[in-house]
PDB file of C-alpha atoms and ligand atoms in Angstrom:
ATOM      1  CA  MET A   1     -32.304   6.331   9.010  1.00 48.00           C
ATOM      2  CA  THR A   2     -36.026   6.973   9.035  1.00 54.00           C
ATOM      3  CA  GLY A   3     -36.724  10.530  10.037  1.00 70.00           C
ATOM      4  CA  VAL A   4     -33.061  11.514  10.320  1.00 85.00           C
ATOM      5  CA  ALA A   5     -31.746  13.799   7.572  1.00 94.00           C
ATOM      6  CA  LYS A   6     -28.734  12.529   5.701  1.00 97.00           C
ATOM      7  CA  VAL A   7     -25.532  14.495   6.243  1.00 98.00           C
ATOM      8  CA  ARG A   8     -24.971  16.752   3.232  1.00 98.00           C
ATOM      9  CA  THR A   9     -21.463  15.940   2.132  1.00 98.00           C
ATOM     10  CA  ALA A  10     -19.086  17.406  -0.456  1.00 98.00           C
ATOM     11  CA  VAL A  11     -16.161  15.468  -1.903  1.00 98.00           C
ATOM     12  CA  LEU A  12     -13.053  17.415  -2.958  1.00 98.00           C
ATOM     13  CA  ILE A  13     -10.910  15.800  -5.648  1.00 98.00           C
ATOM     14  CA  SER A  14      -7.937  16.604  -7.863  1.00 98.00           C
ATOM     15  CA  GLY A  15      -7.821  13.676 -10.285  1.00 97.00           C
ATOM     16  CA  ARG A  16      -9.106  10.179 -10.907  1.00 97.00           C
ATOM     17  CA  GLY A  17     -11.742  10.241  -8.174  1.00 98.00           C
ATOM     18  CA  SER A  18     -12.009   6.508  -7.564  1.00 98.00           C
ATOM     19  CA  ASN A  19     -12.550   7.014  -3.818  1.00 98.00           C
ATOM     20  CA  MET A  20     -15.198   9.625  -4.596  1.00 98.00           C
ATOM     21  CA  GLU A  21     -16.909   7.117  -6.883  1.00 98.00           C
ATOM     22  CA  THR A  22     -17.008   4.327  -4.302  1.00 98.00           C
ATOM     23  CA  ILE A  23     -18.368   6.759  -1.702  1.00 98.00           C
ATOM     24  CA  ALA A  24     -20.968   8.106  -4.121  1.00 98.00           C
ATOM     25  CA  ARG A  25     -22.107   4.586  -5.048  1.00 98.00           C
ATOM     26  CA  ALA A  26     -22.322   3.559  -1.385  1.00 98.00           C
ATOM     27  CA  ALA A  27     -24.315   6.714  -0.646  1.00 98.00           C
ATOM     28  CA  MET A  28     -26.998   5.644  -3.120  1.00 97.00           C
ATOM     29  CA  ALA A  29     -28.215   3.077  -0.600  1.00 98.00           C
ATOM     30  CA  ALA A  30     -31.408   4.203   1.109  1.00 97.00           C
ATOM     31  CA  ASP A  31     -29.979   3.621   4.594  1.00 96.00           C
ATOM     32  CA  TYR A  32     -26.618   5.350   4.004  1.00 98.00           C
ATOM     33  CA  PRO A  33     -26.423   8.265   6.473  1.00 98.00           C
ATOM     34  CA  ALA A  34     -24.774  10.782   4.127  1.00 98.00           C
ATOM     35  CA  THR A  35     -25.670  12.161   0.726  1.00 98.00           C
ATOM     36  CA  ILE A  36     -23.043  13.351  -1.746  1.00 98.00           C
ATOM     37  CA  ALA A  37     -24.479  16.738  -2.630  1.00 98.00           C
ATOM     38  CA  LEU A  38     -21.449  18.204  -4.426  1.00 98.00           C
ATOM     39  CA  VAL A  39     -18.086  17.315  -5.932  1.00 98.00           C
ATOM     40  CA  VAL A  40     -15.466  20.051  -6.199  1.00 98.00           C
ATOM     41  CA  ALA A  41     -12.322  19.670  -8.300  1.00 98.00           C
ATOM     42  CA  ASN A  42      -9.413  22.111  -8.205  1.00 98.00           C
ATOM     43  CA  ARG A  43      -8.385  21.091 -11.734  1.00 97.00           C
ATOM     44  CA  ALA A  44     -10.539  21.188 -14.849  1.00 97.00           C
ATOM     45  CA  ASP A  45      -8.855  17.999 -16.146  1.00 97.00           C
ATOM     46  CA  ALA A  46      -9.798  15.883 -13.115  1.00 98.00           C
ATOM     47  CA  ALA A  47     -11.294  12.662 -14.520  1.00 98.00           C
ATOM     48  CA  GLY A  48     -13.538  12.375 -11.470  1.00 98.00           C
ATOM     49  CA  ILE A  49     -15.679  15.314 -12.641  1.00 98.00           C
ATOM     50  CA  ALA A  50     -17.180  13.278 -15.476  1.00 98.00           C
ATOM     51  CA  THR A  51     -17.592  10.274 -13.172  1.00 98.00           C
ATOM     52  CA  ALA A  52     -19.554  12.359 -10.655  1.00 98.00           C
ATOM     53  CA  ARG A  53     -21.799  13.835 -13.350  1.00 98.00           C
ATOM     54  CA  ARG A  54     -22.489  10.368 -14.764  1.00 98.00           C
ATOM     55  CA  LEU A  55     -23.687   9.432 -11.282  1.00 98.00           C
ATOM     56  CA  GLY A  56     -26.013  12.438 -11.278  1.00 98.00           C
ATOM     57  CA  ILE A  57     -23.964  14.448  -8.798  1.00 98.00           C
ATOM     58  CA  GLU A  58     -23.320  18.153  -9.281  1.00 98.00           C
ATOM     59  CA  ALA A  59     -19.605  18.650  -9.938  1.00 98.00           C
ATOM     60  CA  ILE A  60     -17.894  22.023 -10.195  1.00 98.00           C
ATOM     61  CA  VAL A  61     -14.366  23.162 -10.960  1.00 98.00           C
ATOM     62  CA  ILE A  62     -12.730  25.804  -8.801  1.00 98.00           C
ATOM     63  CA  ALA A  63      -9.290  26.090 -10.384  1.00 98.00           C
ATOM     64  CA  HIS A  64      -6.669  27.002  -7.801  1.00 97.00           C
ATOM     65  CA  ARG A  65      -4.622  28.615 -10.584  1.00 96.00           C
ATOM     66  CA  ASP A  66      -7.308  31.301 -10.923  1.00 97.00           C
ATOM     67  CA  PHE A  67      -6.574  32.576  -7.424  1.00 97.00           C
ATOM     68  CA  ALA A  68      -3.636  34.704  -6.281  1.00 97.00           C
ATOM     69  CA  THR A  69      -3.333  33.051  -2.889  1.00 97.00           C
ATOM     70  CA  ARG A  70      -4.142  29.783  -1.161  1.00 95.00           C
ATOM     71  CA  GLU A  71      -6.482  31.665   1.171  1.00 96.00           C
ATOM     72  CA  ALA A  72      -8.443  33.189  -1.730  1.00 97.00           C
ATOM     73  CA  PHE A  73      -8.903  29.767  -3.321  1.00 98.00           C
ATOM     74  CA  ASP A  74      -9.967  28.235  -0.003  1.00 98.00           C
ATOM     75  CA  LEU A  75     -12.462  31.061   0.578  1.00 97.00           C
ATOM     76  CA  ALA A  76     -14.027  30.411  -2.831  1.00 98.00           C
ATOM     77  CA  VAL A  77     -14.344  26.695  -2.022  1.00 98.00           C
ATOM     78  CA  SER A  78     -15.845  27.445   1.391  1.00 98.00           C
ATOM     79  CA  ALA A  79     -18.357  29.837  -0.173  1.00 97.00           C
ATOM     80  CA  GLN A  80     -19.526  27.148  -2.616  1.00 98.00           C
ATOM     81  CA  LEU A  81     -19.788  24.566   0.162  1.00 98.00           C
ATOM     82  CA  GLN A  82     -21.904  26.954   2.206  1.00 98.00           C
ATOM     83  CA  ALA A  83     -24.068  27.863  -0.797  1.00 98.00           C
ATOM     84  CA  HIS A  84     -24.807  24.139  -1.222  1.00 98.00           C
ATOM     85  CA  GLY A  85     -25.699  23.633   2.431  1.00 98.00           C
ATOM     86  CA  ILE A  86     -22.745  21.301   2.983  1.00 98.00           C
ATOM     87  CA  GLU A  87     -22.183  19.940   6.502  1.00 98.00           C
ATOM     88  CA  LEU A  88     -19.254  17.598   5.964  1.00 98.00           C
ATOM     89  CA  VAL A  89     -16.228  17.790   3.659  1.00 98.00           C
ATOM     90  CA  VAL A  90     -14.497  14.665   2.368  1.00 98.00           C
ATOM     91  CA  LEU A  91     -11.035  14.942   0.809  1.00 98.00           C
ATOM     92  CA  ALA A  92     -10.424  12.154  -1.693  1.00 98.00           C
ATOM     93  CA  GLY A  93      -7.197  12.510  -3.625  1.00 97.00           C
ATOM     94  CA  PHE A  94      -7.368  16.284  -3.136  1.00 97.00           C
ATOM     95  CA  MET A  95      -3.798  17.420  -3.702  1.00 95.00           C
ATOM     96  CA  ARG A  96      -3.939  20.844  -2.077  1.00 95.00           C
ATOM     97  CA  ILE A  97      -2.982  21.729   1.459  1.00 94.00           C
ATOM     98  CA  LEU A  98      -5.873  23.618   3.028  1.00 96.00           C
ATOM     99  CA  SER A  99      -5.171  26.856   4.897  1.00 96.00           C
ATOM    100  CA  PRO A 100      -5.715  27.067   8.664  1.00 96.00           C
ATOM    101  CA  ALA A 101      -8.602  29.493   7.997  1.00 95.00           C
ATOM    102  CA  PHE A 102     -10.426  26.845   5.950  1.00 97.00           C
ATOM    103  CA  ILE A 103      -9.746  24.100   8.491  1.00 97.00           C
ATOM    104  CA  HIS A 104     -10.952  26.273  11.366  1.00 96.00           C
ATOM    105  CA  ALA A 105     -14.101  27.167   9.394  1.00 96.00           C
ATOM    106  CA  TRP A 106     -14.978  23.429   9.278  1.00 97.00           C
ATOM    107  CA  PRO A 107     -13.980  22.135  12.720  1.00 96.00           C
ATOM    108  CA  GLU A 108     -14.174  18.324  12.909  1.00 97.00           C
ATOM    109  CA  ARG A 109     -16.042  18.496   9.603  1.00 98.00           C
ATOM    110  CA  ILE A 110     -13.233  17.514   7.212  1.00 98.00           C
ATOM    111  CA  LEU A 111     -12.233  13.894   6.582  1.00 98.00           C
ATOM    112  CA  ASN A 112      -9.215  12.707   4.599  1.00 98.00           C
ATOM    113  CA  ILE A 113      -7.861   9.357   3.496  1.00 98.00           C
ATOM    114  CA  HIS A 114      -4.124   8.828   3.451  1.00 98.00           C
ATOM    115  CA  PRO A 115      -2.528   5.708   1.962  1.00 98.00           C
ATOM    116  CA  SER A 116      -0.373   4.723   4.934  1.00 98.00           C
ATOM    117  CA  LEU A 117      -0.838   3.473   8.452  1.00 98.00           C
ATOM    118  CA  LEU A 118      -0.596   6.881  10.103  1.00 98.00           C
ATOM    119  CA  PRO A 119       1.251   8.133  12.053  1.00 98.00           C
ATOM    120  CA  LYS A 120       3.712   6.379   9.731  1.00 98.00           C
ATOM    121  CA  TYR A 121       4.559   8.159   6.473  1.00 98.00           C
ATOM    122  CA  PRO A 122       2.496  11.335   6.426  1.00 98.00           C
ATOM    123  CA  GLY A 123       2.964  13.489   3.321  1.00 96.00           C
ATOM    124  CA  LEU A 124       4.258  12.401  -0.069  1.00 95.00           C
ATOM    125  CA  GLU A 125       5.223   8.955  -1.418  1.00 98.00           C
ATOM    126  CA  PRO A 126       4.067   6.861   1.532  1.00 98.00           C
ATOM    127  CA  HIS A 127       4.140   3.605  -0.476  1.00 98.00           C
ATOM    128  CA  ALA A 128       7.764   4.009  -1.602  1.00 98.00           C
ATOM    129  CA  ARG A 129       8.788   4.938   1.922  1.00 98.00           C
ATOM    130  CA  ALA A 130       7.066   1.891   3.428  1.00 98.00           C
ATOM    131  CA  ILE A 131       8.843  -0.398   0.946  1.00 98.00           C
ATOM    132  CA  ALA A 132      12.213   1.324   1.483  1.00 98.00           C
ATOM    133  CA  ALA A 133      11.835   0.873   5.250  1.00 98.00           C
ATOM    134  CA  GLY A 134      11.370  -2.885   4.765  1.00 98.00           C
ATOM    135  CA  ASP A 135       7.893  -2.870   6.330  1.00 98.00           C
ATOM    136  CA  ALA A 136       5.805  -6.047   6.013  1.00 98.00           C
ATOM    137  CA  VAL A 137       2.509  -4.199   6.304  1.00 98.00           C
ATOM    138  CA  ALA A 138       1.142  -1.028   4.716  1.00 98.00           C
ATOM    139  CA  GLY A 139      -2.393   0.292   4.663  1.00 98.00           C
ATOM    140  CA  CYS A 140      -4.628   3.327   4.717  1.00 98.00           C
ATOM    141  CA  THR A 141      -6.072   5.693   7.290  1.00 98.00           C
ATOM    142  CA  VAL A 142      -9.198   7.846   7.418  1.00 98.00           C
ATOM    143  CA  HIS A 143      -8.690  10.784   9.753  1.00 98.00           C
ATOM    144  CA  LEU A 144     -10.061  14.176  10.682  1.00 98.00           C
ATOM    145  CA  VAL A 145      -8.171  17.083   9.154  1.00 98.00           C
ATOM    146  CA  THR A 146      -6.408  19.489  11.503  1.00 97.00           C
ATOM    147  CA  ASP A 147      -3.573  21.983  11.039  1.00 95.00           C
ATOM    148  CA  VAL A 148      -1.073  19.122  11.243  1.00 95.00           C
ATOM    149  CA  LEU A 149      -0.617  17.522   7.808  1.00 95.00           C
ATOM    150  CA  ASP A 150      -2.040  13.980   7.930  1.00 96.00           C
ATOM    151  CA  GLY A 151      -1.923  14.345  11.717  1.00 97.00           C
ATOM    152  CA  GLY A 152      -5.562  14.674  12.830  1.00 98.00           C
ATOM    153  CA  PRO A 153      -7.471  12.152  14.965  1.00 98.00           C
ATOM    154  CA  ILE A 154      -7.650   8.722  13.343  1.00 98.00           C
ATOM    155  CA  LEU A 155     -11.146   7.405  12.573  1.00 98.00           C
ATOM    156  CA  ALA A 156     -10.367   4.096  10.844  1.00 98.00           C
ATOM    157  CA  GLN A 157      -7.497   2.079   9.407  1.00 98.00           C
ATOM    158  CA  ALA A 158      -7.041  -0.978   7.213  1.00 98.00           C
ATOM    159  CA  GLU A 159      -3.875  -3.037   6.833  1.00 98.00           C
ATOM    160  CA  VAL A 160      -2.528  -4.376   3.545  1.00 98.00           C
ATOM    161  CA  PRO A 161       0.444  -6.738   3.181  1.00 98.00           C
ATOM    162  CA  ILE A 162       3.598  -5.653   1.400  1.00 98.00           C
ATOM    163  CA  LEU A 163       4.597  -8.559  -0.835  1.00 97.00           C
ATOM    164  CA  PRO A 164       8.005  -9.575  -2.208  1.00 96.00           C
ATOM    165  CA  GLY A 165       8.760  -7.703  -5.433  1.00 95.00           C
ATOM    166  CA  ASP A 166       6.350  -4.859  -4.670  1.00 97.00           C
ATOM    167  CA  ASP A 167       7.137  -1.480  -6.128  1.00 98.00           C
ATOM    168  CA  ALA A 168       5.262   1.686  -5.169  1.00 98.00           C
ATOM    169  CA  ASP A 169       2.706   1.267  -7.985  1.00 98.00           C
ATOM    170  CA  ARG A 170       1.879  -2.343  -7.171  1.00 98.00           C
ATOM    171  CA  LEU A 171       1.530  -1.538  -3.502  1.00 98.00           C
ATOM    172  CA  ALA A 172      -0.550   1.570  -4.243  1.00 98.00           C
ATOM    173  CA  ALA A 173      -2.978  -0.516  -6.313  1.00 98.00           C
ATOM    174  CA  ARG A 174      -3.392  -3.020  -3.455  1.00 98.00           C
ATOM    175  CA  VAL A 175      -3.851  -0.245  -0.878  1.00 98.00           C
ATOM    176  CA  LEU A 176      -6.409   1.458  -3.138  1.00 98.00           C
ATOM    177  CA  VAL A 177      -8.642  -1.630  -2.978  1.00 98.00           C
ATOM    178  CA  ALA A 178      -8.590  -1.278   0.820  1.00 98.00           C
ATOM    179  CA  GLU A 179      -9.273   2.455   0.570  1.00 98.00           C
ATOM    180  CA  HIS A 180     -12.404   1.733  -1.427  1.00 98.00           C
ATOM    181  CA  GLN A 181     -13.666  -0.520   1.384  1.00 98.00           C
ATOM    182  CA  LEU A 182     -12.610   1.703   4.254  1.00 98.00           C
ATOM    183  CA  TYR A 183     -13.652   5.198   3.187  1.00 98.00           C
ATOM    184  CA  PRO A 184     -17.390   4.625   2.565  1.00 98.00           C
ATOM    185  CA  GLN A 185     -17.604   2.732   5.854  1.00 98.00           C
ATOM    186  CA  ALA A 186     -15.671   5.341   7.863  1.00 98.00           C
ATOM    187  CA  LEU A 187     -17.749   8.151   6.366  1.00 98.00           C
ATOM    188  CA  ALA A 188     -20.979   6.343   7.237  1.00 98.00           C
ATOM    189  CA  ASP A 189     -19.790   5.792  10.812  1.00 98.00           C
ATOM    190  CA  TYR A 190     -18.827   9.444  11.159  1.00 98.00           C
ATOM    191  CA  ALA A 191     -22.079  10.717   9.639  1.00 98.00           C
ATOM    192  CA  ARG A 192     -24.033   8.594  12.147  1.00 98.00           C
ATOM    193  CA  ARG A 193     -21.883  10.040  14.934  1.00 97.00           C
ATOM    194  CA  LEU A 194     -22.695  13.580  13.759  1.00 96.00           C
ATOM    195  CA  ARG A 195     -26.375  12.749  13.949  1.00 93.00           C
ATOM    196  CA  GLY A 196     -25.898  11.372  17.442  1.00 90.00           C
ATOM    197  CA  GLY A 197     -26.418   7.758  16.351  1.00 75.00           C
TER     198      GLY A 197
HETATM  199  C1  LIG B 201      -5.607   7.685  -3.061  1.00 87.58           C
HETATM  200  O1  LIG B 201      -4.616   6.713  -2.936  1.00 87.58           O
HETATM  201  C2  LIG B 201      -5.646   8.560  -1.838  1.00 87.58           C
HETATM  202  O2  LIG B 201      -5.401   7.870  -0.660  1.00 87.58           O
HETATM  203  C3  LIG B 201      -4.505   9.496  -2.116  1.00 87.58           C
HETATM  204  O3  LIG B 201      -4.602   9.782  -3.497  1.00 87.58           O
HETATM  205  C4  LIG B 201      -5.243   8.685  -4.143  1.00 87.58           C
HETATM  206  C5  LIG B 201      -6.439   9.225  -4.841  1.00 87.58           C
HETATM  207  O4  LIG B 201      -7.050   8.308  -5.684  1.00 87.58           O
HETATM  208  N1  LIG B 201      -4.560  10.637  -1.248  1.00 87.58           N
HETATM  209  P1  LIG B 201      -8.493   8.605  -6.283  1.00 87.58           P
HETATM  210  O5  LIG B 201      -8.458  10.001  -6.905  1.00 87.58           O
HETATM  211  O6  LIG B 201      -9.488   8.522  -5.175  1.00 87.58           O
HETATM  212  O7  LIG B 201      -8.699   7.562  -7.329  1.00 87.58           O
END
């Protein structure tokens, strides 16, 4: 990465922030092509805020409840991202649907991770649905965010077996381990692509 500026990246979270943490730790490597310049949480009680600050990353709360409309909240988030010179937005356990205006303001600049093998099981409770369907394999997907919920172009996927006796929590824990491998790698690949590498 000598001579090439790292991609200034913000991570949006709503809770635990374990994907944010693995990305932030990966981004500490000198040759990682992105830097985590900001963490934004839409809830003041998101545990990931303290994690980010411990890692020396600026973390702010923009509480969606303080805004009358989805669009007003999204505009406030966008304004903060712009004020911090952000180039790339990473959703990591961010439990808000973004408005079309926000998505169009950041074309091909928003990544999300979803804990299923998209296009299977977009939306809520993907683990329970995979088990109920009798699938042998689950997994996770990193994709670009478009107007279609969990429907944007796929950047990377990892498979995880569904084992006898799995319930949604057990499967979610196994998929999360794969998420922590996949997301930092997929973000690095995408950041290099943005820089033409
Ligand atoms: C992850 O499973 C992610 O795929 C899903 O929500 C969970 C967030 O976990 N969208 P964390 O906040 O990153 O720990």
